[in-house]
Coordinates of C-alpha atoms in Angstrom, one line a residue:
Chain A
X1 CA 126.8 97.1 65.7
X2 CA 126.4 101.1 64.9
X3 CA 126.7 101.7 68.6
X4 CA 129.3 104.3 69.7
X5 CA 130.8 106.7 72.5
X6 CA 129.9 106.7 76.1
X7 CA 127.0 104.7 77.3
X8 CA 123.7 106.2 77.5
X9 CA 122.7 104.2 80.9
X10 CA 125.3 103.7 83.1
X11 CA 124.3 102.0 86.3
X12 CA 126.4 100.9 89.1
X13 CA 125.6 97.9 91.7
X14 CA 122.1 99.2 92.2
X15 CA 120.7 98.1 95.1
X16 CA 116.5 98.2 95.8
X17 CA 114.8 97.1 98.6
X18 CA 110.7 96.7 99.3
X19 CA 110.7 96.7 102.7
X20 CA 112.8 93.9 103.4
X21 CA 112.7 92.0 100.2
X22 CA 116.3 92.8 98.4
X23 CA 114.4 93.0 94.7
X24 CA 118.0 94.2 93.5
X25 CA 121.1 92.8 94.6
X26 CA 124.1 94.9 92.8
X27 CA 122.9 95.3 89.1
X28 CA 125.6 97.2 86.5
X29 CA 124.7 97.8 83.3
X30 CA 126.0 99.8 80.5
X31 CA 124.0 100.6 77.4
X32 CA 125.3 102.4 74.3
X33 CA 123.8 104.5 72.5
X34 CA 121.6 103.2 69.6
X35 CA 121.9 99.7 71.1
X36 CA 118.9 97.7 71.7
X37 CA 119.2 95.7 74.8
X38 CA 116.5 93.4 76.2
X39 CA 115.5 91.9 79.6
X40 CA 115.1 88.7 80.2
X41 CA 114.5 86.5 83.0
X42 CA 111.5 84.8 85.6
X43 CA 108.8 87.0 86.8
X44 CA 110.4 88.9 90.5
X45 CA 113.9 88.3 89.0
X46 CA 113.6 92.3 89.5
X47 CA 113.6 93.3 85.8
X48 CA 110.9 95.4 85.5
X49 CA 112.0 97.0 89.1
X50 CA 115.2 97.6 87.2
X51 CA 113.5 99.5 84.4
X52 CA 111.6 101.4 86.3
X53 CA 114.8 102.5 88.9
X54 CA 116.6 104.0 85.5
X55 CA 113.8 107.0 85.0
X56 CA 113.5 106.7 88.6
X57 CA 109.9 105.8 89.1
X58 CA 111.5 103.3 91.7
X59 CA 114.3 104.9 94.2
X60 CA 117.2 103.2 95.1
X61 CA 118.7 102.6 97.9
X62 CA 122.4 102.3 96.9
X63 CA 124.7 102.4 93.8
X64 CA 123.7 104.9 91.0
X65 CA 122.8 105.1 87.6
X66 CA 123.3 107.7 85.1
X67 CA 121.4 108.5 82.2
X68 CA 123.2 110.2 79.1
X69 CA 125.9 111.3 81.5
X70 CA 124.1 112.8 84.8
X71 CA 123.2 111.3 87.4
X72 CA 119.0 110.4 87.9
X73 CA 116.9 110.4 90.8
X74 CA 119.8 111.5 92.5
X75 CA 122.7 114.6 93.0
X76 CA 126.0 114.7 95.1
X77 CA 125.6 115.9 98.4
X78 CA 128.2 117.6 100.5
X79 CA 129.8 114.8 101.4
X80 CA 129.8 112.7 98.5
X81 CA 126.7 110.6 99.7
X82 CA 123.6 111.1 97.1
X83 CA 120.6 112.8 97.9
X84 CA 117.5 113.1 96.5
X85 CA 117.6 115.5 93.2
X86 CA 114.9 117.9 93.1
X87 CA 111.6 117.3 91.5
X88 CA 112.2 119.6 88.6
X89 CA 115.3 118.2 88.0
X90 CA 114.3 114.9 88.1
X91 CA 111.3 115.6 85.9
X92 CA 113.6 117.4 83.5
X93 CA 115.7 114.1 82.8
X94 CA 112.2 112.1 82.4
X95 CA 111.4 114.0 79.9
X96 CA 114.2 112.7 78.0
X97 CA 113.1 109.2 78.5
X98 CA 110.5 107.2 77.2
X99 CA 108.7 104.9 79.4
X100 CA 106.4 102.1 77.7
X101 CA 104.2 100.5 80.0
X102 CA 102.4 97.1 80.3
X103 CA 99.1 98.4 80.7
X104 CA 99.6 101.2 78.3
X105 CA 98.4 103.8 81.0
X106 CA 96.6 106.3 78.3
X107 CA 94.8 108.9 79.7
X108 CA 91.4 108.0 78.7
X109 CA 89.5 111.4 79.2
X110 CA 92.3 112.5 76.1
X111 CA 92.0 111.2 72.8
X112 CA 94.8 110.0 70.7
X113 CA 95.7 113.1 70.1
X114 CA 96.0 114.6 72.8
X115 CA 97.6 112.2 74.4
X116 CA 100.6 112.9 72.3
X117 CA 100.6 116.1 72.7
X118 CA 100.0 116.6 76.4
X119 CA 103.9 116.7 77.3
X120 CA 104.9 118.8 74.6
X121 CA 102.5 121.4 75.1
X122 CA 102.6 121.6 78.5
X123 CA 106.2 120.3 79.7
X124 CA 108.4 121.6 76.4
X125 CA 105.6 124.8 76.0
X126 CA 105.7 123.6 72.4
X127 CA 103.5 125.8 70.4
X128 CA 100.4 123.8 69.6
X129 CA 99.9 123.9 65.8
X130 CA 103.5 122.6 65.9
X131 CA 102.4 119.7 68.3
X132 CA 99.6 118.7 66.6
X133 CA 101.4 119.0 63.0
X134 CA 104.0 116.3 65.6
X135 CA 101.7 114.2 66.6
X136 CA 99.5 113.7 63.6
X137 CA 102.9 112.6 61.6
X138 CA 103.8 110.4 64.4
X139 CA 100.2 108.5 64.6
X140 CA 100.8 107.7 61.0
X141 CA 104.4 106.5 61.9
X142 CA 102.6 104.0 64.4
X143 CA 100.1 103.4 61.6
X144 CA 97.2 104.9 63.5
X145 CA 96.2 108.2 61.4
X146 CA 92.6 107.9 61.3
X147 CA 92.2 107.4 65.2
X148 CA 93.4 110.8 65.8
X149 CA 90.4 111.4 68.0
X150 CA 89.7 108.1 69.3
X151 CA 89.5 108.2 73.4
X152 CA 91.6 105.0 74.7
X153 CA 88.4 102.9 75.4
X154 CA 87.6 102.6 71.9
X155 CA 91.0 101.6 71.2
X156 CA 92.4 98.3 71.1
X157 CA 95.1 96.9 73.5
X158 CA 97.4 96.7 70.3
X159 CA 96.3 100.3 69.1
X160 CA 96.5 101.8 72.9
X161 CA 100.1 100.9 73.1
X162 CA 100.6 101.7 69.5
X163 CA 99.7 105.5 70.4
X164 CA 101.4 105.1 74.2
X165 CA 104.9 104.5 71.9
X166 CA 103.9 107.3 70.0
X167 CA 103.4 109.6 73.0
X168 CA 106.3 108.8 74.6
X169 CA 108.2 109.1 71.2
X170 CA 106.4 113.1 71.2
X171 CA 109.1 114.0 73.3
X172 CA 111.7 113.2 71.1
X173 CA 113.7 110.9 74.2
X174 CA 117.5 109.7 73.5
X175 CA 116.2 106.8 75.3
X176 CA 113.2 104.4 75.1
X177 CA 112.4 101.8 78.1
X178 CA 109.9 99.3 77.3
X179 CA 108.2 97.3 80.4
X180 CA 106.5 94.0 79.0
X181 CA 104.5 96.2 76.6
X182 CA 103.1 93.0 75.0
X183 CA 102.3 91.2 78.0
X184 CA 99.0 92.5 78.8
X185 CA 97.7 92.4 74.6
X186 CA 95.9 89.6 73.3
X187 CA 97.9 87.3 71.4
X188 CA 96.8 88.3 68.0
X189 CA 98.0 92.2 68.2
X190 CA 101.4 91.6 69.7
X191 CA 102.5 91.6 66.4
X192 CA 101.5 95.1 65.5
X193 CA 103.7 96.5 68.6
X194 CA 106.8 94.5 67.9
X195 CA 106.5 96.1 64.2
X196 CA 106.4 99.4 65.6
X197 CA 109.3 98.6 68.4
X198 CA 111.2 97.1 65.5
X199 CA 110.7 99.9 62.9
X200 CA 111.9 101.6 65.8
X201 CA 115.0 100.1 66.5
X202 CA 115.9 99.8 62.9
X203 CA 115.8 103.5 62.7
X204 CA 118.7 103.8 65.9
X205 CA 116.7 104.6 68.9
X206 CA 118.3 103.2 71.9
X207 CA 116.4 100.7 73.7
X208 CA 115.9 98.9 76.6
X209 CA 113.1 96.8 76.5
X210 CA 112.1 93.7 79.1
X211 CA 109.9 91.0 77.1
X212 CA 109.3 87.5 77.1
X213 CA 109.4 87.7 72.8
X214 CA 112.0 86.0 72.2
X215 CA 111.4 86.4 68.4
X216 CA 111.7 90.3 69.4
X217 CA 114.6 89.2 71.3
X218 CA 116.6 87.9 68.9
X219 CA 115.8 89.4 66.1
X220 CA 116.3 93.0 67.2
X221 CA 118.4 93.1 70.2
X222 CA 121.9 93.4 70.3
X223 CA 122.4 92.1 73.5
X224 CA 120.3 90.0 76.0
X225 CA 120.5 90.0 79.9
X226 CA 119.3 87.3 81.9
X227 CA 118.2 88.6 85.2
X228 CA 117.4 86.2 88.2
X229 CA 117.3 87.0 91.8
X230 CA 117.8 90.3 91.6
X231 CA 121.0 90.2 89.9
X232 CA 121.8 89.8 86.1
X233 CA 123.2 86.3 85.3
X234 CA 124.5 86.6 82.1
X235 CA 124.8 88.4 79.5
X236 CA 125.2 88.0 75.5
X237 CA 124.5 88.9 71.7
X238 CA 121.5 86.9 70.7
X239 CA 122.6 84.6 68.6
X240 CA 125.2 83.1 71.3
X241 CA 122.4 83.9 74.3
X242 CA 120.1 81.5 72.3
X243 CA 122.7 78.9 70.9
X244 CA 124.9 78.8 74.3
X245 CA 123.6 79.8 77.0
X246 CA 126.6 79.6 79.8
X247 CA 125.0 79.7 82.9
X248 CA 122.7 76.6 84.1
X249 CA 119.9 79.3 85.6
X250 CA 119.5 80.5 81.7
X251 CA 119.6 77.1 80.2
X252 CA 116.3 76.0 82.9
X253 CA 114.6 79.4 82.5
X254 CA 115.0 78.7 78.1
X255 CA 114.2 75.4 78.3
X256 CA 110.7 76.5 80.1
X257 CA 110.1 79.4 77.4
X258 CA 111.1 78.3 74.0
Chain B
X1 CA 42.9 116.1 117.5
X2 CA 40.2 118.4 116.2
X3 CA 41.1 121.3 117.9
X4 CA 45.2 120.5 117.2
X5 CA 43.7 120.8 113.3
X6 CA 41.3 123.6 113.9
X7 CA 44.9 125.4 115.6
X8 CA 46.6 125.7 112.1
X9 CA 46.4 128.9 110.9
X10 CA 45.4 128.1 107.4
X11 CA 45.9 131.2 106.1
X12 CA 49.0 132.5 107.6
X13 CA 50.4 128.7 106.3
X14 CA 49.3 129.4 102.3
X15 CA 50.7 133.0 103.0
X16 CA 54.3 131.8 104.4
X17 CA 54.3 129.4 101.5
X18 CA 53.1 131.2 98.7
X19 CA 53.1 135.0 99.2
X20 CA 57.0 135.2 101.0
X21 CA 57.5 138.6 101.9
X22 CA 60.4 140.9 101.4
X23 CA 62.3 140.3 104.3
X24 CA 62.1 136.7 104.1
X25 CA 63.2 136.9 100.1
X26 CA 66.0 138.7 101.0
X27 CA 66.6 135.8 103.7
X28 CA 66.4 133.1 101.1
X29 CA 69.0 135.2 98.8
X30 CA 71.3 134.8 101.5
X31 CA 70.7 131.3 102.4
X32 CA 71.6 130.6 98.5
X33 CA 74.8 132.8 98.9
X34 CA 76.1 131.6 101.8
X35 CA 75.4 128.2 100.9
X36 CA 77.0 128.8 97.6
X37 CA 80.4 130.6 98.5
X38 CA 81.0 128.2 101.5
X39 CA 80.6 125.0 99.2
X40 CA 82.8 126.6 96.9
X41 CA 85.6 127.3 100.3
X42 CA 85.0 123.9 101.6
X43 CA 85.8 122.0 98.6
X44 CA 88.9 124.3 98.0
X45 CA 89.7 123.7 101.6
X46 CA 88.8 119.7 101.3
X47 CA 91.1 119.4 98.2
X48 CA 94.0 121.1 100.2
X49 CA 93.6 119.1 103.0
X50 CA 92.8 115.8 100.9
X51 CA 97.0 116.6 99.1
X52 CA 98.1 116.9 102.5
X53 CA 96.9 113.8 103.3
X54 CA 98.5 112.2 100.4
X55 CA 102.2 114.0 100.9
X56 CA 104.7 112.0 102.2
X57 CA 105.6 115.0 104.8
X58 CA 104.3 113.6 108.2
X59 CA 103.5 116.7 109.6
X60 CA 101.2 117.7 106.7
X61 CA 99.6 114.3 107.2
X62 CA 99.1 114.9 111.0
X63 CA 97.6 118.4 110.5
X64 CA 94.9 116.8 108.1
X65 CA 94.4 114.4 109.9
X66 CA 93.5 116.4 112.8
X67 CA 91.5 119.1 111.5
X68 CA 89.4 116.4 109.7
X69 CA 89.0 114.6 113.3
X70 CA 88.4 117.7 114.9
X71 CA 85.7 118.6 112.5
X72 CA 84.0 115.6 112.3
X73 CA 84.1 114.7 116.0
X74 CA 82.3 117.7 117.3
X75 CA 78.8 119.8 116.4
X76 CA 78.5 121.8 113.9
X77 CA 76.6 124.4 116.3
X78 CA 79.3 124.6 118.4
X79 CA 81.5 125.3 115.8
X80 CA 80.0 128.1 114.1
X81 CA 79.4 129.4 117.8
X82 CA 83.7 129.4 118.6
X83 CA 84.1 130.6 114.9
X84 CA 82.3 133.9 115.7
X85 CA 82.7 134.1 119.6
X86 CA 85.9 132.2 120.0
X87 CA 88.6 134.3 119.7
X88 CA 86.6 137.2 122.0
X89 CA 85.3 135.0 124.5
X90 CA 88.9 133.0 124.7
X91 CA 91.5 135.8 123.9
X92 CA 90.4 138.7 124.1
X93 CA 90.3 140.4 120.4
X94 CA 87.8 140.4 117.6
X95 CA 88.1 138.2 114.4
X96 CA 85.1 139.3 112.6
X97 CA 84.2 142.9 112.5
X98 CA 80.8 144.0 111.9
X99 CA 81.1 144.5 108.5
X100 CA 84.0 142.9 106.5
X101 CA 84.9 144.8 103.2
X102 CA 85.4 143.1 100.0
X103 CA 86.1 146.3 97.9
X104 CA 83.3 145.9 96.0
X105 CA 81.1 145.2 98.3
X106 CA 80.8 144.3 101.7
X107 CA 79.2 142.0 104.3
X108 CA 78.2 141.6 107.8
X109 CA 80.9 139.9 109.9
X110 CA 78.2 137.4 111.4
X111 CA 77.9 136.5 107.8
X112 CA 81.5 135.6 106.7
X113 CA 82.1 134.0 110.4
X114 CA 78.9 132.1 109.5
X115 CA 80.4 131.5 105.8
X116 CA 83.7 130.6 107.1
X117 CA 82.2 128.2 109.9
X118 CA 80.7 126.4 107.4
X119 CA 83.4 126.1 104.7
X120 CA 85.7 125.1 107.4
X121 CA 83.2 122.5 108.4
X122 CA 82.6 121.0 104.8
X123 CA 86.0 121.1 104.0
X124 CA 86.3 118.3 106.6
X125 CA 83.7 116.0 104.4
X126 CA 84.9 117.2 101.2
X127 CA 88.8 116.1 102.3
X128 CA 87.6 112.3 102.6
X129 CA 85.6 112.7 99.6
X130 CA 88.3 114.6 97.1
X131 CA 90.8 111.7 98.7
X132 CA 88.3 108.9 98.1
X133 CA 88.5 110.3 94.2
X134 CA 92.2 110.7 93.8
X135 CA 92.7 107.1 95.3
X136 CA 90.7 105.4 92.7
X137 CA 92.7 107.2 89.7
X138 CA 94.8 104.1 88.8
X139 CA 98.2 104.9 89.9
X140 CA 100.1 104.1 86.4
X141 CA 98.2 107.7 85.2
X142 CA 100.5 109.6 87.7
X143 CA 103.5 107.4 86.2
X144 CA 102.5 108.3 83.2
X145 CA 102.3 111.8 83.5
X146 CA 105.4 111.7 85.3
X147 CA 107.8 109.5 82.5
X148 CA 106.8 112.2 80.0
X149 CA 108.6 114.8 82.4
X150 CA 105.1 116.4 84.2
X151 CA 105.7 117.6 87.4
X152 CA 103.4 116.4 91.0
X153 CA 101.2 119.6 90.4
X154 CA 101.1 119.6 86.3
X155 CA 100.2 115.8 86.3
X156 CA 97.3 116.4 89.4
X157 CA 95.6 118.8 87.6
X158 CA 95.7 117.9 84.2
X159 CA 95.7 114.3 84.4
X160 CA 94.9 113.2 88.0
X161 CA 91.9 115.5 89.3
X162 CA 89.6 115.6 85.9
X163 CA 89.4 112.2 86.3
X164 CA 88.6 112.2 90.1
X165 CA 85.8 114.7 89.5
X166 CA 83.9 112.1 87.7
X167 CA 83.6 110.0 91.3
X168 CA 83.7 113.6 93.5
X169 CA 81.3 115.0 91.8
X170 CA 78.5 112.6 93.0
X171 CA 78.9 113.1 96.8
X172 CA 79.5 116.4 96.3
X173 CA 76.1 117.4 95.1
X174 CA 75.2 115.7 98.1
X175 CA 77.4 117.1 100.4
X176 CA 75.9 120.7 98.6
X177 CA 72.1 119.7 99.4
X178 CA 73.4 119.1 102.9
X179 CA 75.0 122.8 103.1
X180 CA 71.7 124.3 101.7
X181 CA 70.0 123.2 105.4
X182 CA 72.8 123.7 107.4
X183 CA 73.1 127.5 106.8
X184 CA 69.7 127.2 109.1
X185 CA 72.3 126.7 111.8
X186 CA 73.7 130.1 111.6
X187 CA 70.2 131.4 113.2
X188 CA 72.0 130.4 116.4
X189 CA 74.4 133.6 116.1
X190 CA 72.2 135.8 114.4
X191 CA 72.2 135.5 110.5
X192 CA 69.5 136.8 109.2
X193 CA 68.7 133.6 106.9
X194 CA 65.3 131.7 106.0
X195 CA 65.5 129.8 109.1
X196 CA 66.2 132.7 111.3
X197 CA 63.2 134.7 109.4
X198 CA 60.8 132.0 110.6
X199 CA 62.1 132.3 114.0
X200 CA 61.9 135.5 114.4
X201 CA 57.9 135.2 113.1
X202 CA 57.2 132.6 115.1
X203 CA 58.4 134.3 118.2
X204 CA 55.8 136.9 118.1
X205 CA 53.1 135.3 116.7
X206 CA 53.5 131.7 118.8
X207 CA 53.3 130.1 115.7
X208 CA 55.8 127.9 115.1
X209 CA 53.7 125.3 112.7
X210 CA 53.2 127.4 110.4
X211 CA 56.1 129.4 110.3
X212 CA 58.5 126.0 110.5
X213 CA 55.9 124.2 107.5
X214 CA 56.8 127.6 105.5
X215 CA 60.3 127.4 105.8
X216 CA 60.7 123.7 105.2
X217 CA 58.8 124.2 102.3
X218 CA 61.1 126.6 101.3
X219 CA 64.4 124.4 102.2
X220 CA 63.1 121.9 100.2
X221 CA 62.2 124.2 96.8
X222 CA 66.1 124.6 96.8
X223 CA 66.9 121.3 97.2
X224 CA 64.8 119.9 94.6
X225 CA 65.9 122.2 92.4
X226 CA 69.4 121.6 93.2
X227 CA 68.8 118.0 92.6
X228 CA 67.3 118.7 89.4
X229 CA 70.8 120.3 88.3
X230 CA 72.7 117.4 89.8
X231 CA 70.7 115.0 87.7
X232 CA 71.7 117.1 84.6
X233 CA 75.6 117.3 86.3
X234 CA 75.8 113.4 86.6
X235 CA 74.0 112.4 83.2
X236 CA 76.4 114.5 81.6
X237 CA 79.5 112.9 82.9
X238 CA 77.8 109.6 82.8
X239 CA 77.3 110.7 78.9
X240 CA 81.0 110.9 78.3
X241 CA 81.3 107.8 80.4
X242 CA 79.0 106.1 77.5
X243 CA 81.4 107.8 74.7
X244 CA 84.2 106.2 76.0
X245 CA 82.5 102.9 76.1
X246 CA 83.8 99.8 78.3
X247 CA 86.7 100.9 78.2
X248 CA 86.8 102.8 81.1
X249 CA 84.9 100.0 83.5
X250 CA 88.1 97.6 81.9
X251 CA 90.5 100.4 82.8
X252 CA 89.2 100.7 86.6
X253 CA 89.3 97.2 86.7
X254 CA 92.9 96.5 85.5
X255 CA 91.6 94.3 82.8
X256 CA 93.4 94.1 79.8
X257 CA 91.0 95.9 76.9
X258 CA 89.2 93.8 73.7
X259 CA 89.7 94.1 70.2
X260 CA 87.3 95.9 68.2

């Protein structure tokens, strides 16, 4: 494995509640950089919630995590205890982190386009020629050149999260999170975003992705984690995940999905 | 019966209808004006109050929540009336002068009172509406803007609020027809408008049939031709609607989208 120095996501018995359902129950996890770790576990095992705590679309309520050395969502206050960062900060470090959602979440009065180049322009005040010349090159990466300016709703489910990838990619993040980004596609075009999300991790991005392809799983991932309850259960390269799993939790739950 | 019919004044009815005079033309300008620039205040008022309504700061929440109680609880009439007199009659200074400069021009006090009154007023209706319209932007837009590093304000107005417009934009031209007949309420404290006009004519000549048939006549050439333009306003969005095929009905519904 080409992964190396200090982790890129460090995060430290985080703790989330909704209201009074404990969604996350001490979770650590560290993720190297250019390592391609994937999420696995029963729907409210808290995986997604997890995901979404790391570029803080969630708060937590204790424990920390850390994105490429600084804290997120979060800064030191005077007496050690963590308080709310501010909103530019917070949106700084986002911009550093893709975020790959289920439902896509295009902006459908954009087209392709400009979809990709929203963030650049407007966040990174990225000269525009140089966005567009950005975005066209990375449409053809994801294999979608001639929909340049296709709104979303003529788009399929396989091409809108083709170009969501792509927009998130736009602002070059050291980081990519993936949310069950094949879950809501019709069977026949999850293959076409798994290419993509393979090409992608073949290339070094770090990723962490939570799926229910275990073909994905196990063929690009250099480590699974089996969340359950809120906490992570085990964890393990593929090949021994999938040959022996050690806990009885992950044994039940691949027994149910393979 | 046949001498209420025989009591229309058939003549000075054609004439309030079809040969308006200069005074009154003047008053129909500044119906249109003042209906106009107050829309324009209460929807910039109605979008403030709508964000406070959405902040997670209490207090900003209670103070929207008020004014738009407030507003909506009480007459219009009697608002306009404590807009102009209220701060005279209940503490003793003057808020509107007679004439308010604007540098390059200027305007009787009555009138921005009256404009004010009204924007205040509509800002109220337009806070429910412009909330109505953020609240059915699916929320995973605002994630969206926000994992690629937009800010609250960045992501509302580029990503957030051009999408709301398409479902404000609807009750708003309703909201706009219902302005253009309310400015007849600032007759009550002396704006010389249409309605006042007509009052004023009626007064001396005793009357009012014709002088209320002319003006309504009026009231309703500008709303027709306001809903002329709002036809043109709505098949336009409803035209980019069309563009962007069923996608968007899918997207509102959370469905996941076809292949093509």
């Amino acid at each position: 494995m080409s992964t190396n120095g200090a982790p890129i996501v460090k995060a430290e018995e985080v703790e989330k509640y909704f209201g009074r359902n404990h969604v996350l129950c001490g979770v650590s996890l560290e993720v190297k950089r250019r390592e391609v770790v994937c999420i696995i576990g029963p729907s409210g095992s808290g995986k997604t919630t997890f995901l979404r705590c790391i570029n803080h679309l969630e708060r937590i309520d204790s424990g920390r995590i850390e994105v490429n050395g600084h804290l997120i969502g979060y800064r030191a206050g005077k007496n050690g205890e963590l308080v709310e960062d501010s909103e530019r900060n917070i949106a700084r470090q986002r911009s550093e982190i893709g975020f790959v959602f289920q439902r896509f979440n295009l902006w459908p009065h954009k087209t392709a386009l400009q979809n990709i180049i929203e963030a650049p322009v407007r966040v990174r005040k990225a000269k525009p020629e140089d966005a567009i010349a950005q975005g066209e090159a990375l449409l053809a990466r994801v294999g979608l050149a001639d929909k340049r300016n296709a709104y979303p709703g003529r788009l399929s489910g396989g091409q809108q999260q083709r170009v969501a990838i792509a927009r998130a990619l736009a602002m070059r993040p050291a980081l990519m999170l993936f949310d069950e980004p094949t879950s809501a596609l019709d069977p026949e075009m999850i293959g076409e975003v798994l290419e993509v999300m393979q090409e992608l991790a073949a290339e070094g991005m770090t990723m962490v992705v939570v799926s229910h392809e275990m073909g994905f799983a196990r063929e690009a991932a250099d480590r699974i984690v089996m969340m359950d309850g809120g906490v992570i259960v085990e964890e393990a390269p593929p090949a021994q995940f999938f040959a022996a799993p050690a806990h009885e939790r992950t044994k039940q739950f691949l027994s149910k999905i393979l | 019966m046949h001498t209420l019919v025989a009591a229309v004044d058939w003549h000075l009815l054609k004439q309030r209808i079809f040969e308006p005079n200069h005074p009154f033309v003047t008053a129909l300008i500044r119906t249109v004006y003042i209906a106009v620039v107050a829309q324009i205040l209460g929807v910039a008022l109605g979008l403030a109050s709508a964000l406070m309504q959405m902040s997670h700061l209490r207090v900003l929440r209670f103070l929207s929540y008020v004014y738009v109680l407030l507003v909506r609880g009480t007459p219009l009439l009697v608002q306009i009336f404590f807009m102009y007199y209220g701060a005279n009659l209940l503490l003793g200074f003057t808020l509107f002068p007679r004439t308010v400069n604007f540098g390059l021009f200027s305007l009787d006090g009555v009138i921005v009172a009256g404009i004010v009154a009204l924007a205040v007023n509509e800002g109220a209706y337009m806070s429910e509406i412009i909330r109505a319209g953020i609240s059915s932007i699916d929320r995973g837009q605002m994630e969206a803007a926000k994992s690629v590093g937009m800010r609250y304000s960045l992501a509302m107005r580029r990503i957030v609020l051009p999408q709301a417009a398409r479902v404000i934009v609807p009750p708003l031209g309703n909201e706009f027809n219902g302005m253009i007949k309310n400015t007849s309420l600032l007759a009550f404290i002396g704006v010389y408008e249409m309605f006042l006009d007509a009052e004023q004519g009626y007064s001396v000549t005793f009357k009012p049939v014709e002088y209320f048939i002319g003006v309504a006549f009026w009231y309703l050439v500008l709303t027709t031709i306001w809903t002329l333009i709002q036809v043109q306003i709505e098949r336009k969005l409803g035209a980019s609607e069309r563009e962007e095929d069923e996608g968007w009905a899918q997207r509102l519904l959370g469905l996941p989208t076809t292949a093509r």
